[in-house]
């Protein structure tokens, strides 16, 4: 049975197994020691699949985290100016009644779209307020979504078929042992995916050549066989240069290109659209893209020829066409090693050597992190990286592939059954996060779950100006953070360790099904998100849709699963097994697209995206309006590029307040190359101000030669109250990418496309003179 924490009168000490909920994605299984109802120790618990047994340093601090002095222990109402952080305690009835009264009044006067819901991460998968949002006011509330870590997924979704906003993963981590070469591109798993890093080291020790591409000499780079350090923001140019070498030297897999890619498809050179049968005769309905039949010398359906042309330019009824592969070849022709060397700062010989090594290694894998995601055109980079794998046939094979390797995902997929049903009219209106505060919206009140202002928005001053225009702001959170400071009502939420029911939620991870049981009683007056959403719904008259308990929902998801991975697995069996069971999936590592089942319109891997022809981006091409680039107009005024790396002490901002990690790293620091510090008259330990036209931040200087000249860093996840003055998010860029918006309806926030200058600080503490 799942071991539950009980009162000290029943058992003074118990060990309760659960699974981590935080957004490093490691999902470590935890053995939590509870003594007299208090969490006192966390250790690793065995996972059903032993490859996923492990623990990172963050989880060791959970006893400090859950009882942090920043915990919100009672509902609060703002009494000072918004943003002042001045609150008084109120009862749950007062808080919930006020929310319902204010929301109902706004819905009556302005419609349901006047209420918006926004979420951060690490919430319970069955309690993210989406049901309430869909039902409130008869449906149609505004839903602020997206904005973070999406661009690489967008590019891969365009190429291989839509697998969801965060669904494009590389092969399972254990598959690294099958690789002869693996490229870790823009990822630092030694700090951000600590429980996965040993798979990379095991592969290296077994003979796999590990290549790390990162401007910074990271904790992962120091373990690589080969570290390649392009200029920040020049990854797209490097990928195009690698494509140039691969195609120019014939290092391609022609059978794969013929059988599984868009390479032989004909493209109209006038419009950039695929040539279809309807183009040759207006009486025919447009159909699948045509290919050129080498035997008959005419355009035909792909399934009508055994000899399609891979390369060539042709004319069909007066229409000039070329194969997609020809257009790719022509497109990358200008990205010669010498040209790419100028753009990236690399040696031309290294570009050539990397392309040849990758192509000749055997099965080779490209694992992308989110370090390459946070530039304006990162979806183009992801498409170029995918094209590298496509032209060499490194797709759908053990040891090969391309995808996001962050968050320890990639294991065998399996789907839980559906959650509670909703009526057909239940809906929300999507609003891209990047557009909030930057275009007119009908929103007058926002219900926030988590610290979205600090973590999910760039250009913070614009975001705060928007918050000031709202009539009412509600935030549900564990701790006092940046968004709570700007709220009118604050509600205390339980952490994933606290509950009043037997099962908080369930998740599929690491080839297994896990339950999250109660570990400890709620701290203070905190309630679970499930309870808060249900209690609000009942007050809104929507109680009929919230009759079940969280345990009922979880039981229905497991017992109602139709995925073969759940055959002969029931909720009761998972409980009896201690809260985790391995699914009915293969014991060999999962290989993405192992059956070549691409879900694009053609059913093939598509490096050519015809919908983007109007923007000149049908093929991935180098776009020079990255703020990060040295050629950008801002580079002279703001010569330093600011990034926000992840730290091993935090998962995004989670664990910002644990005492043990703060002993080691007590405050935000501004890291820069020693040469850059000296040029600005700064020494190690001095306070400096990074600034641009959007805002500023003050932090302590740390001279770090791991960062190249011209690049500086403030690790993400610090909170407003921890900065000496300003906030790193005041500086960040939020330009909207047109191509992403055209295809997906929203854009990724380019946090790393941020230029600043740095000077000695006139020290202040959040607006007050020191």
XYZ file of C-alpha atoms in Angstrom:
770
model
C 0.000 0.000 0.000
C 1.004 3.624 -0.410
C 2.459 4.691 2.900
C 0.720 7.778 4.152
C 1.965 10.302 6.688
C -0.183 10.233 9.819
C -0.335 12.110 13.068
C 2.325 11.491 15.707
C -0.222 9.692 17.890
C -0.367 6.933 15.254
C 3.207 6.791 14.002
C 6.095 9.072 15.028
C 8.072 8.364 11.839
C 7.174 7.098 8.386
C 8.716 7.036 4.926
C 6.346 8.091 2.157
C 7.276 7.611 -1.489
C 6.240 10.263 -3.985
C 7.598 11.799 -7.185
C 9.010 15.290 -7.724
C 6.793 17.824 -9.502
C 9.271 20.519 -10.436
C 10.136 21.842 -13.834
C 13.596 20.429 -14.297
C 11.478 17.519 -15.498
C 13.616 14.905 -13.763
C 10.609 13.517 -11.895
C 12.791 11.789 -9.331
C 11.046 9.289 -7.114
C 11.464 10.473 -3.550
C 11.554 8.659 -0.233
C 10.298 11.280 2.232
C 10.875 10.747 5.947
C 8.067 12.279 8.008
C 8.633 12.548 11.758
C 5.717 13.586 13.961
C 3.982 14.973 10.879
C 7.000 17.040 9.763
C 9.047 16.366 6.638
C 12.643 15.953 7.830
C 14.561 14.135 5.099
C 14.377 13.293 1.379
C 16.297 10.449 -0.274
C 16.019 8.640 -3.613
C 13.379 5.936 -3.855
C 13.680 3.102 -6.383
C 11.919 3.739 -9.691
C 10.131 0.870 -11.475
C 12.593 1.363 -14.346
C 15.980 1.508 -12.645
C 17.365 3.848 -15.314
C 15.240 6.557 -13.688
C 16.291 6.030 -10.081
C 18.194 9.053 -8.825
C 18.057 12.369 -7.061
C 19.394 15.878 -7.625
C 20.702 18.340 -5.072
C 17.529 20.413 -5.241
C 15.281 17.721 -3.808
C 17.569 17.307 -0.818
C 16.441 20.775 0.281
C 12.701 20.045 0.151
C 12.327 20.094 3.975
C 13.640 23.657 3.968
C 11.615 24.612 0.925
C 8.247 23.438 2.181
C 8.657 25.256 5.524
C 10.311 28.380 4.110
C 9.748 31.711 5.852
C 8.267 32.948 2.546
C 5.374 30.451 2.755
C 1.950 31.977 2.375
C -0.012 30.434 5.222
C -3.323 32.246 5.028
C -5.375 34.092 2.407
C -4.317 37.738 2.132
C -5.867 41.001 0.907
C -3.833 43.929 -0.374
C -4.064 47.093 1.755
C -1.292 49.263 0.304
C -0.719 50.370 -3.291
C -0.519 47.535 -5.790
C 3.093 46.426 -5.901
C 3.812 47.562 -2.347
C 3.557 44.044 -0.914
C 1.303 45.286 1.918
C -1.312 42.666 2.858
C -3.501 41.634 5.774
C -4.750 38.095 6.545
C -8.358 37.257 5.746
C -10.414 34.064 5.938
C -10.902 31.640 3.075
C -14.603 32.527 2.947
C -13.799 36.222 2.659
C -11.213 35.621 -0.071
C -13.317 33.273 -2.176
C -16.488 35.363 -1.796
C -14.628 38.487 -2.908
C -13.196 36.721 -5.952
C -16.606 35.404 -6.957
C -18.331 38.755 -6.430
C -15.702 40.711 -8.377
C -15.522 38.223 -11.238
C -19.304 37.930 -11.532
C -19.657 41.722 -11.665
C -17.039 41.984 -14.423
C -18.590 39.125 -16.415
C -22.027 40.735 -16.126
C -20.720 44.125 -17.265
C -18.071 43.116 -19.818
C -18.469 39.438 -20.697
C -16.491 36.360 -19.731
C -13.456 37.395 -21.809
C -12.850 40.164 -19.247
C -11.455 37.437 -16.952
C -8.106 35.866 -17.830
C -6.359 32.822 -16.397
C -2.595 32.407 -16.503
C -0.411 29.619 -15.180
C 3.213 29.028 -14.400
C 4.613 25.481 -14.159
C 4.749 22.574 -11.697
C 1.056 22.679 -10.923
C -0.914 19.484 -10.501
C -1.825 18.118 -13.939
C -5.449 17.722 -12.824
C -5.735 21.122 -11.116
C -4.486 23.948 -13.312
C -7.802 25.851 -13.231
C -8.482 24.995 -16.880
C -11.853 23.439 -16.079
C -12.976 26.497 -14.135
C -11.665 28.812 -16.841
C -13.558 26.880 -19.536
C -16.851 26.953 -17.633
C -16.800 30.424 -16.099
C -19.303 32.892 -17.500
C -20.669 30.355 -19.945
C -17.244 29.826 -21.488
C -14.922 32.190 -23.265
C -12.602 33.476 -20.554
C -9.195 34.602 -21.797
C -6.330 32.122 -21.535
C -2.799 33.552 -21.419
C -0.569 30.783 -22.745
C 2.864 29.892 -24.078
C 5.778 32.281 -24.309
C 8.624 30.171 -22.939
C 10.846 27.410 -24.371
C 8.676 26.794 -27.411
C 10.714 27.854 -30.457
C 12.735 24.640 -30.841
C 9.523 22.639 -30.533
C 7.862 24.864 -33.134
C 10.652 24.194 -35.611
C 10.608 20.451 -34.993
C 6.794 20.319 -35.081
C 6.844 22.051 -38.470
C 9.347 19.500 -39.759
C 8.050 16.218 -38.343
C 4.418 16.935 -37.452
C 2.756 18.567 -34.484
C 3.372 16.717 -31.213
C 2.220 19.561 -28.981
C 3.819 22.639 -27.522
C 6.524 20.698 -25.668
C 6.394 17.298 -27.353
C 9.446 17.045 -29.620
C 11.931 14.997 -27.618
C 15.108 13.232 -28.597
C 15.480 9.471 -28.218
C 15.330 8.105 -24.692
C 18.401 9.050 -22.667
C 19.434 5.418 -22.333
C 19.743 5.296 -26.138
C 22.933 7.379 -25.918
C 24.740 4.065 -25.491
C 23.755 3.235 -29.085
C 25.227 6.458 -30.473
C 28.648 6.775 -32.024
C 28.426 10.551 -31.708
C 26.045 12.770 -29.792
C 25.862 16.543 -30.100
C 24.684 18.377 -26.980
C 23.609 21.699 -28.452
C 22.660 24.546 -26.126
C 22.114 22.277 -23.142
C 23.912 21.829 -19.835
C 22.520 18.599 -18.331
C 25.300 18.468 -15.721
C 23.384 21.251 -13.959
C 19.864 21.249 -15.376
C 19.207 17.515 -15.868
C 21.441 16.092 -13.197
C 19.674 12.750 -12.933
C 20.124 12.235 -16.707
C 23.764 13.290 -16.987
C 25.112 9.850 -16.061
C 23.633 8.435 -19.286
C 25.747 10.874 -21.285
C 28.862 9.959 -19.300
C 28.134 6.251 -19.700
C 27.855 6.709 -23.457
C 31.111 8.659 -23.596
C 32.904 6.001 -21.581
C 31.518 3.335 -23.941
C 33.068 5.071 -26.948
C 30.435 7.593 -28.037
C 32.056 10.897 -28.988
C 30.346 13.687 -27.046
C 30.331 17.119 -28.698
C 29.067 20.112 -26.724
C 28.119 23.272 -28.621
C 27.831 26.187 -26.215
C 29.431 29.675 -26.082
C 30.117 29.075 -22.404
C 32.522 26.519 -21.012
C 29.774 24.790 -19.042
C 29.824 21.984 -16.503
C 28.799 19.666 -19.351
C 31.397 21.004 -21.785
C 34.195 20.073 -19.413
C 33.162 16.401 -19.753
C 32.959 16.452 -23.564
C 35.348 15.024 -26.100
C 34.976 18.203 -28.120
C 33.725 21.633 -27.034
C 32.679 24.030 -29.800
C 31.987 27.632 -28.781
C 30.220 29.726 -31.434
C 29.310 33.328 -30.738
C 26.034 33.611 -28.829
C 23.064 33.655 -31.179
C 25.015 32.319 -34.181
C 23.840 28.698 -33.883
C 21.615 29.042 -36.946
C 24.586 30.092 -39.067
C 26.597 27.122 -37.783
C 23.790 24.675 -38.602
C 23.510 26.088 -42.123
C 27.264 25.819 -42.534
C 27.143 22.144 -41.521
C 24.377 21.566 -44.079
C 26.531 23.219 -46.724
C 29.423 20.836 -46.087
C 27.220 17.751 -45.882
C 25.509 18.465 -49.204
C 28.576 19.821 -51.025
C 30.625 16.751 -50.121
C 27.824 14.280 -50.820
C 27.626 13.141 -47.199
C 23.916 12.435 -47.517
C 21.575 9.457 -47.276
C 19.811 9.437 -50.653
C 17.482 6.485 -49.886
C 16.215 8.213 -46.737
C 15.674 11.464 -48.639
C 13.694 9.625 -51.335
C 11.657 7.448 -48.993
C 10.962 9.599 -45.939
C 11.470 13.290 -46.739
C 10.052 16.079 -48.866
C 13.324 16.218 -50.839
C 11.890 15.017 -54.220
C 8.761 17.201 -54.055
C 8.496 19.857 -56.755
C 8.210 23.495 -55.680
C 6.965 26.367 -57.841
C 9.764 28.909 -58.135
C 7.270 31.771 -58.622
C 5.191 31.321 -55.443
C 7.326 29.005 -53.338
C 4.362 26.624 -52.990
C 4.518 22.911 -53.671
C 3.543 22.008 -57.240
C 0.385 19.916 -57.268
C -1.669 18.269 -59.971
C -4.181 21.080 -59.765
C -1.445 23.501 -60.853
C -1.124 21.729 -64.212
C -4.841 21.730 -64.918
C -7.292 24.111 -63.295
C -10.046 21.506 -63.677
C -8.341 19.230 -61.198
C -8.593 19.600 -57.451
C -5.199 20.383 -55.843
C -3.662 17.210 -54.463
C -0.391 15.982 -53.022
C 2.883 17.559 -54.131
C 4.176 16.220 -57.451
C 7.618 14.788 -58.215
C 9.570 14.604 -61.468
C 9.574 11.174 -63.099
C 12.997 10.571 -64.628
C 11.619 7.857 -66.965
C 8.741 9.809 -68.522
C 10.184 13.293 -68.072
C 7.060 14.761 -66.521
C 5.485 15.691 -63.174
C 3.562 12.843 -61.557
C 2.226 11.688 -58.216
C 4.933 10.207 -56.004
C 3.315 6.777 -55.990
C 3.239 6.747 -59.795
C 6.990 6.503 -60.324
C 9.856 4.320 -59.245
C 12.394 6.913 -60.366
C 11.686 10.352 -58.868
C 14.322 13.030 -59.296
C 16.092 14.167 -56.154
C 17.677 17.154 -57.849
C 16.865 19.343 -60.810
C 14.915 22.259 -62.249
C 12.089 21.670 -64.707
C 9.152 23.307 -66.455
C 5.587 22.020 -66.327
C 2.996 23.725 -68.540
C 4.956 26.957 -68.407
C 5.501 26.767 -64.635
C 9.103 26.660 -63.442
C 9.666 24.120 -60.671
C 12.563 22.645 -58.728
C 12.872 19.828 -56.234
C 12.848 20.799 -52.584
C 16.312 19.287 -52.211
C 17.620 21.467 -55.054
C 16.252 24.539 -53.318
C 17.860 23.436 -50.047
C 21.173 22.899 -51.837
C 21.006 26.354 -53.421
C 19.897 27.946 -50.154
C 22.883 26.694 -48.145
C 25.412 27.219 -50.933
C 26.376 30.650 -49.617
C 27.053 29.362 -46.094
C 30.573 28.275 -46.873
C 32.897 27.351 -44.022
C 34.748 30.655 -44.393
C 31.517 32.682 -44.387
C 30.148 30.797 -41.374
C 33.465 31.202 -39.599
C 33.037 34.996 -39.818
C 29.506 34.787 -38.407
C 30.268 32.334 -35.605
C 33.857 33.163 -34.658
C 34.836 29.509 -35.200
C 37.647 28.193 -37.349
C 36.437 27.123 -40.793
C 38.294 23.832 -40.345
C 36.253 23.021 -37.236
C 33.013 23.501 -39.189
C 34.193 21.113 -41.889
C 35.533 18.596 -39.375
C 32.301 18.586 -37.366
C 30.157 17.968 -40.466
C 32.385 15.129 -41.646
C 32.655 13.579 -38.195
C 28.884 13.666 -37.698
C 28.146 12.167 -41.123
C 30.737 9.394 -40.902
C 30.378 8.438 -37.244
C 27.527 5.991 -37.726
C 24.317 6.599 -35.792
C 24.633 10.168 -34.546
C 22.276 12.133 -32.366
C 21.565 15.840 -31.916
C 20.120 16.733 -28.519
C 18.844 20.286 -28.230
C 18.459 22.269 -25.026
C 16.671 25.531 -24.388
C 19.845 27.604 -24.561
C 19.321 27.716 -28.335
C 15.607 28.396 -27.915
C 15.620 31.914 -26.519
C 16.603 33.881 -29.591
C 14.184 35.497 -31.994
C 14.547 32.966 -34.825
C 15.257 29.796 -32.883
C 12.574 27.875 -34.750
C 14.669 28.364 -37.900
C 17.665 26.938 -36.073
C 15.644 23.902 -34.966
C 14.535 23.326 -38.558
C 18.153 23.565 -39.739
C 19.261 21.092 -37.062
C 16.451 18.764 -38.142
C 17.577 19.111 -41.761
C 21.083 17.990 -40.746
C 19.600 14.771 -39.352
C 17.280 14.338 -42.346
C 19.888 14.679 -45.104
C 22.159 12.160 -43.337
C 19.350 9.724 -42.505
C 19.899 10.074 -38.754
C 16.199 9.742 -37.946
C 14.207 6.837 -36.547
C 17.219 4.682 -35.674
C 18.769 3.611 -32.363
C 21.555 6.014 -31.515
C 20.341 8.611 -34.012
C 17.669 11.314 -34.048
C 17.215 14.981 -33.307
C 15.052 16.543 -30.626
C 14.869 18.342 -27.327
C 16.844 16.383 -24.718
C 16.022 18.675 -21.814
C 13.761 17.602 -18.952
C 14.701 13.895 -19.086
C 11.843 13.182 -21.500
C 11.929 10.776 -24.429
C 10.921 7.497 -22.778
C 8.181 5.284 -24.224
C 4.990 7.331 -24.556
C 1.740 6.308 -22.900
C -1.510 8.153 -22.349
C -3.623 8.254 -19.237
C -7.364 8.146 -19.690
C -9.343 11.375 -19.990
C -10.128 13.602 -17.052
C -13.615 14.744 -16.072
C -15.872 15.544 -19.020
C -16.981 19.097 -19.720
C -19.962 20.355 -21.742
C -19.363 21.187 -25.417
C -19.796 24.905 -24.774
C -16.942 25.066 -22.263
C -14.065 26.990 -23.832
C -11.441 29.680 -23.434
C -10.068 32.320 -25.815
C -6.308 31.926 -26.321
C -4.091 34.972 -25.856
C -0.354 34.501 -26.554
C 1.675 35.432 -23.477
C 4.068 37.526 -25.541
C 1.181 39.786 -26.601
C -0.124 40.477 -23.086
C 0.312 44.167 -22.364
C 1.341 44.793 -25.961
C -2.051 44.853 -27.655
C -5.559 45.838 -26.623
C -7.345 43.089 -24.730
C -10.808 42.931 -23.130
C -9.242 41.618 -19.907
C -9.996 43.480 -16.673
C -9.058 40.828 -14.082
C -6.469 38.050 -13.989
C -6.393 34.827 -12.009
C -2.728 33.787 -11.708
C -1.305 30.448 -10.707
C 2.373 30.868 -9.902
C 4.873 33.628 -10.564
C 4.294 34.263 -14.261
C 5.455 37.903 -14.241
C 8.907 36.945 -12.979
C 9.302 33.736 -14.986
C 7.222 33.796 -18.161
C 7.360 37.407 -19.409
C 10.083 39.537 -20.941
C 10.340 43.343 -20.660
C 8.978 43.395 -17.110
C 8.262 47.109 -16.943
C 5.786 46.750 -19.809
C 4.190 43.814 -17.996
C 3.909 45.719 -14.719
C 2.416 48.719 -16.524
C -0.228 46.333 -17.846
C -0.918 44.928 -14.374
C -1.518 48.446 -13.086
C -4.364 48.889 -15.580
C -6.273 45.840 -14.319
C -9.158 46.148 -11.911
C -8.457 42.950 -9.988
C -5.558 40.479 -9.709
C -5.687 37.152 -7.853
C -2.661 34.909 -7.340
C -2.469 31.355 -5.993
C 1.039 30.409 -4.880
C 3.143 28.695 -2.229
C 5.403 31.670 -1.482
C 5.472 35.435 -1.572
C 7.062 36.175 -4.927
C 6.993 38.847 -7.616
C 3.455 38.286 -8.924
C 1.977 38.000 -5.418
C 3.434 41.445 -4.670
C 1.310 42.884 -7.496
C -1.918 41.093 -6.549
C -5.097 42.127 -4.740
C -5.969 38.734 -3.275
C -3.362 36.045 -2.540
C -4.354 32.440 -1.855
C -2.017 29.918 -0.159
C -1.561 26.744 -2.225
C -0.247 23.414 -1.030
C 3.003 22.158 -2.476
C 3.057 18.771 -4.226
C 3.947 17.219 -0.856
C 0.755 18.333 0.921
C -2.781 17.061 0.584
C -5.882 15.912 2.369
C -6.712 13.014 0.041
C -5.052 9.694 -0.719
C -3.931 10.592 -4.248
C -3.088 14.092 -5.390
C -2.499 13.201 -9.045
C -0.791 10.715 -11.355
C 1.751 11.018 -14.128
C 3.415 8.928 -16.797
C 7.180 9.219 -16.730
C 10.216 7.028 -17.231
C 8.245 4.091 -18.719
C 6.126 3.962 -15.559
C 2.930 5.214 -13.969
C 3.365 7.103 -10.694
C 0.953 8.299 -8.038
C 1.575 11.345 -5.874
C 0.125 10.587 -2.448
C -0.104 12.865 0.532
C 3.242 13.195 2.323
C 2.364 15.775 4.988
C -0.644 17.796 6.091
C -1.106 21.219 4.474
C 1.123 23.908 5.952
C -0.855 26.654 7.676
C -4.205 27.203 5.970
C -2.930 26.152 2.540
C -5.286 24.228 0.269
C -4.538 22.160 -2.800
C -5.188 23.692 -6.197
C -7.758 20.964 -6.742
C -9.678 22.070 -3.640
C -9.385 25.781 -4.476
C -10.671 25.271 -8.019
C -13.531 23.081 -6.785
C -14.514 25.515 -4.013
C -14.538 28.462 -6.408
C -16.558 26.486 -8.949
C -19.216 25.671 -6.379
C -19.499 29.322 -5.421
C -19.914 30.220 -9.099
C -22.769 27.706 -9.372
C -20.670 25.231 -11.324
C -20.526 22.533 -8.676
C -22.094 19.871 -10.917
C -18.813 19.700 -12.860
C -16.691 19.275 -9.719
C -18.321 16.451 -7.780
C -15.378 14.058 -7.730
C -12.361 13.981 -5.428
C -8.831 14.088 -6.761
C -8.569 10.367 -6.006
C -11.694 9.761 -8.114
C -10.106 11.638 -11.016
C -6.853 9.707 -10.777
C -8.649 6.369 -10.546
C -10.612 7.266 -13.668
C -7.466 8.261 -15.561
C -5.737 4.946 -14.830
C -8.690 2.595 -15.038
C -10.010 4.473 -18.074
C -6.737 4.429 -20.009
C -7.069 2.823 -23.445
C -3.373 2.912 -24.251
C -1.959 -0.646 -24.576
C 0.778 0.402 -22.165
C -1.887 0.274 -19.432
C -3.172 -3.212 -20.260
C -3.889 -5.113 -17.021
C -2.878 -2.105 -14.887
C -5.448 -0.672 -12.491
C -5.419 2.106 -9.942
C -5.681 -0.404 -7.093
C -2.677 -2.318 -8.418
C -0.592 0.855 -8.518
C -1.589 1.584 -4.912
C -0.730 -1.951 -3.808
C 2.650 -1.671 -5.548
C 3.535 1.366 -3.446
C 2.507 4.057 -5.906
C 4.508 3.174 -9.026
C 4.431 0.407 -11.668
C 6.379 -0.064 -14.879
C 4.123 0.182 -17.912
C 3.734 -2.490 -20.576
C 6.351 -0.941 -22.860
C 9.553 -2.366 -24.394
C 12.679 -2.656 -22.285
C 14.794 -1.307 -25.138
C 15.204 2.501 -25.333
C 12.473 4.433 -27.089
C 13.435 5.752 -30.529
C 11.555 8.806 -31.757
C 9.965 8.223 -35.181
C 11.177 4.632 -35.148
C 8.331 3.721 -37.532
C 8.857 6.882 -39.644
C 5.327 7.877 -38.689
C 5.617 11.602 -39.340
C 2.335 13.477 -38.903
C 2.992 16.216 -41.441
C 0.519 16.695 -44.301
C 2.690 14.568 -46.577
C 3.516 11.953 -43.939
C 7.195 12.762 -44.498
C 9.859 14.830 -42.795
C 9.485 18.303 -44.314
C 12.484 20.609 -44.252
C 10.599 22.805 -46.753
C 7.572 24.629 -45.225
C 5.523 26.135 -48.043
C 3.346 28.241 -45.729
C 6.411 30.329 -44.868
C 7.349 31.102 -48.467
C 5.708 34.531 -48.224
C 8.183 35.425 -45.459
C 11.181 33.971 -47.274
C 11.465 31.249 -44.610
C 10.222 28.158 -46.447
C 13.770 26.890 -45.925
C 15.765 27.707 -42.790
C 17.837 30.786 -43.613
C 20.035 33.084 -41.590
C 18.078 36.129 -40.420
C 20.176 39.047 -39.238
C 17.754 40.856 -36.919
C 18.804 38.958 -33.790
C 19.544 41.564 -31.135
C 22.276 39.167 -30.044
C 24.314 39.568 -33.201
C 27.308 41.887 -33.408
C 25.823 43.471 -36.540
C 22.648 44.586 -34.754
C 22.023 48.331 -34.537
C 22.071 48.196 -30.720
C 25.455 46.487 -30.509
C 27.425 49.737 -30.372
C 25.371 51.298 -27.556
C 24.909 48.022 -25.690
C 27.937 45.843 -26.467
C 27.240 43.087 -23.921
C 24.872 40.204 -24.603
C 22.945 39.162 -21.477
C 21.750 35.586 -21.012
C 20.072 33.793 -18.114
C 21.566 30.362 -17.636
C 19.988 27.797 -15.345
C 21.580 26.969 -12.018
C 21.892 23.589 -10.355
C 20.406 25.095 -7.181
C 17.046 25.935 -8.770
C 14.505 24.538 -11.202
C 13.658 27.830 -12.885
C 12.710 29.823 -9.762
C 11.720 26.889 -7.557
C 14.070 26.623 -4.552
C 14.925 30.337 -4.731
C 14.481 30.428 -0.951
C 16.147 27.328 0.518
C 18.716 28.125 3.191
C 21.305 25.517 2.214
C 21.588 26.713 -1.376
C 21.533 30.358 -0.284
C 24.534 29.667 1.940
C 26.461 28.802 -1.225
C 24.892 31.390 -3.526
C 23.148 34.044 -1.403
C 22.300 36.689 -4.025
C 22.046 37.377 -7.753
C 25.432 37.770 -9.414
C 26.439 39.338 -12.713
C 28.981 37.044 -14.362
C 31.262 38.351 -17.087
C 34.629 37.743 -18.608
C 37.454 39.359 -16.572
C 38.525 41.434 -19.592
C 35.043 42.965 -19.867
C 35.065 43.779 -16.147
C 38.453 45.477 -16.330
C 37.391 47.589 -19.311
C 34.499 48.927 -17.211
C 36.539 49.549 -14.086
C 34.884 46.686 -12.220
C 36.463 44.156 -9.899
C 35.266 40.869 -8.464
C 32.671 41.428 -5.727
C 31.742 44.997 -6.668
C 28.159 46.024 -7.420
C 27.374 46.772 -11.051
C 24.347 47.921 -13.007
C 23.345 46.278 -16.272
C 21.020 48.525 -18.244
C 19.380 49.180 -21.597
C 16.407 51.160 -22.901
C 13.952 48.734 -21.274
C 15.219 48.800 -17.687
C 18.067 47.883 -15.364
C 19.293 45.518 -12.679
C 21.968 45.781 -9.984
C 23.966 42.715 -8.957
C 27.377 41.729 -7.618
C 30.112 41.149 -10.193
C 31.755 37.753 -10.517
C 34.585 37.586 -13.045
C 34.211 34.259 -14.812
C 36.420 33.287 -17.780
C 33.960 30.504 -18.671
C 31.982 33.237 -20.435
C 33.527 34.693 -23.601
C 34.148 38.449 -23.954
C 30.964 40.301 -24.850
C 28.684 37.888 -22.978
C 27.355 38.257 -19.443
C 24.974 36.252 -17.327
C 22.517 36.523 -14.459
C 21.113 33.073 -13.725
C 17.354 32.932 -13.992
C 14.991 32.352 -11.095
C 15.892 35.085 -8.615
C 12.921 36.973 -7.200
C 12.253 40.685 -7.032
C 12.994 40.882 -3.316
C 16.432 39.311 -3.858
C 17.838 41.955 -6.192
C 19.674 44.990 -4.857
C 17.697 47.030 -7.390
C 15.778 46.370 -10.586
C 15.213 42.926 -12.045
C 16.877 41.005 -14.842
C 13.498 40.707 -16.541
C 13.340 44.476 -16.917
C 16.067 44.077 -19.529
C 14.778 41.188 -21.584
C 13.559 41.353 -25.151
C 9.980 40.494 -26.151
C 9.983 41.079 -29.920
C 7.387 39.005 -31.743
C 8.509 36.547 -34.416
C 6.319 36.770 -37.529
C 7.017 33.241 -38.790
C 6.163 31.596 -35.486
C 2.966 33.630 -35.285
C 1.972 32.790 -38.863
C 2.254 29.027 -38.355
C 1.368 28.594 -34.679
C -0.619 31.711 -33.774
C 1.846 32.801 -31.105
C 5.550 33.450 -30.617
C 8.313 32.500 -28.213
C 9.829 35.194 -25.992
C 13.474 35.740 -27.076
C 14.929 36.235 -23.598
C 18.537 35.830 -24.770
C 18.243 38.391 -27.564
C 19.083 41.029 -24.974
C 21.843 43.627 -25.250
C 23.024 45.684 -22.274
C 25.841 47.873 -21.089
C 27.352 47.552 -17.616
C 28.699 50.222 -15.256
C 29.522 50.581 -11.560
C 26.312 50.807 -9.562
C 25.024 53.670 -7.478
C 23.750 51.167 -4.941
C 20.086 51.254 -4.012
C 17.845 48.674 -2.468
C 14.642 48.441 -4.507
C 14.155 52.156 -4.864
C 15.404 53.225 -1.441
C 18.802 54.892 -1.007
C 21.278 52.609 0.759
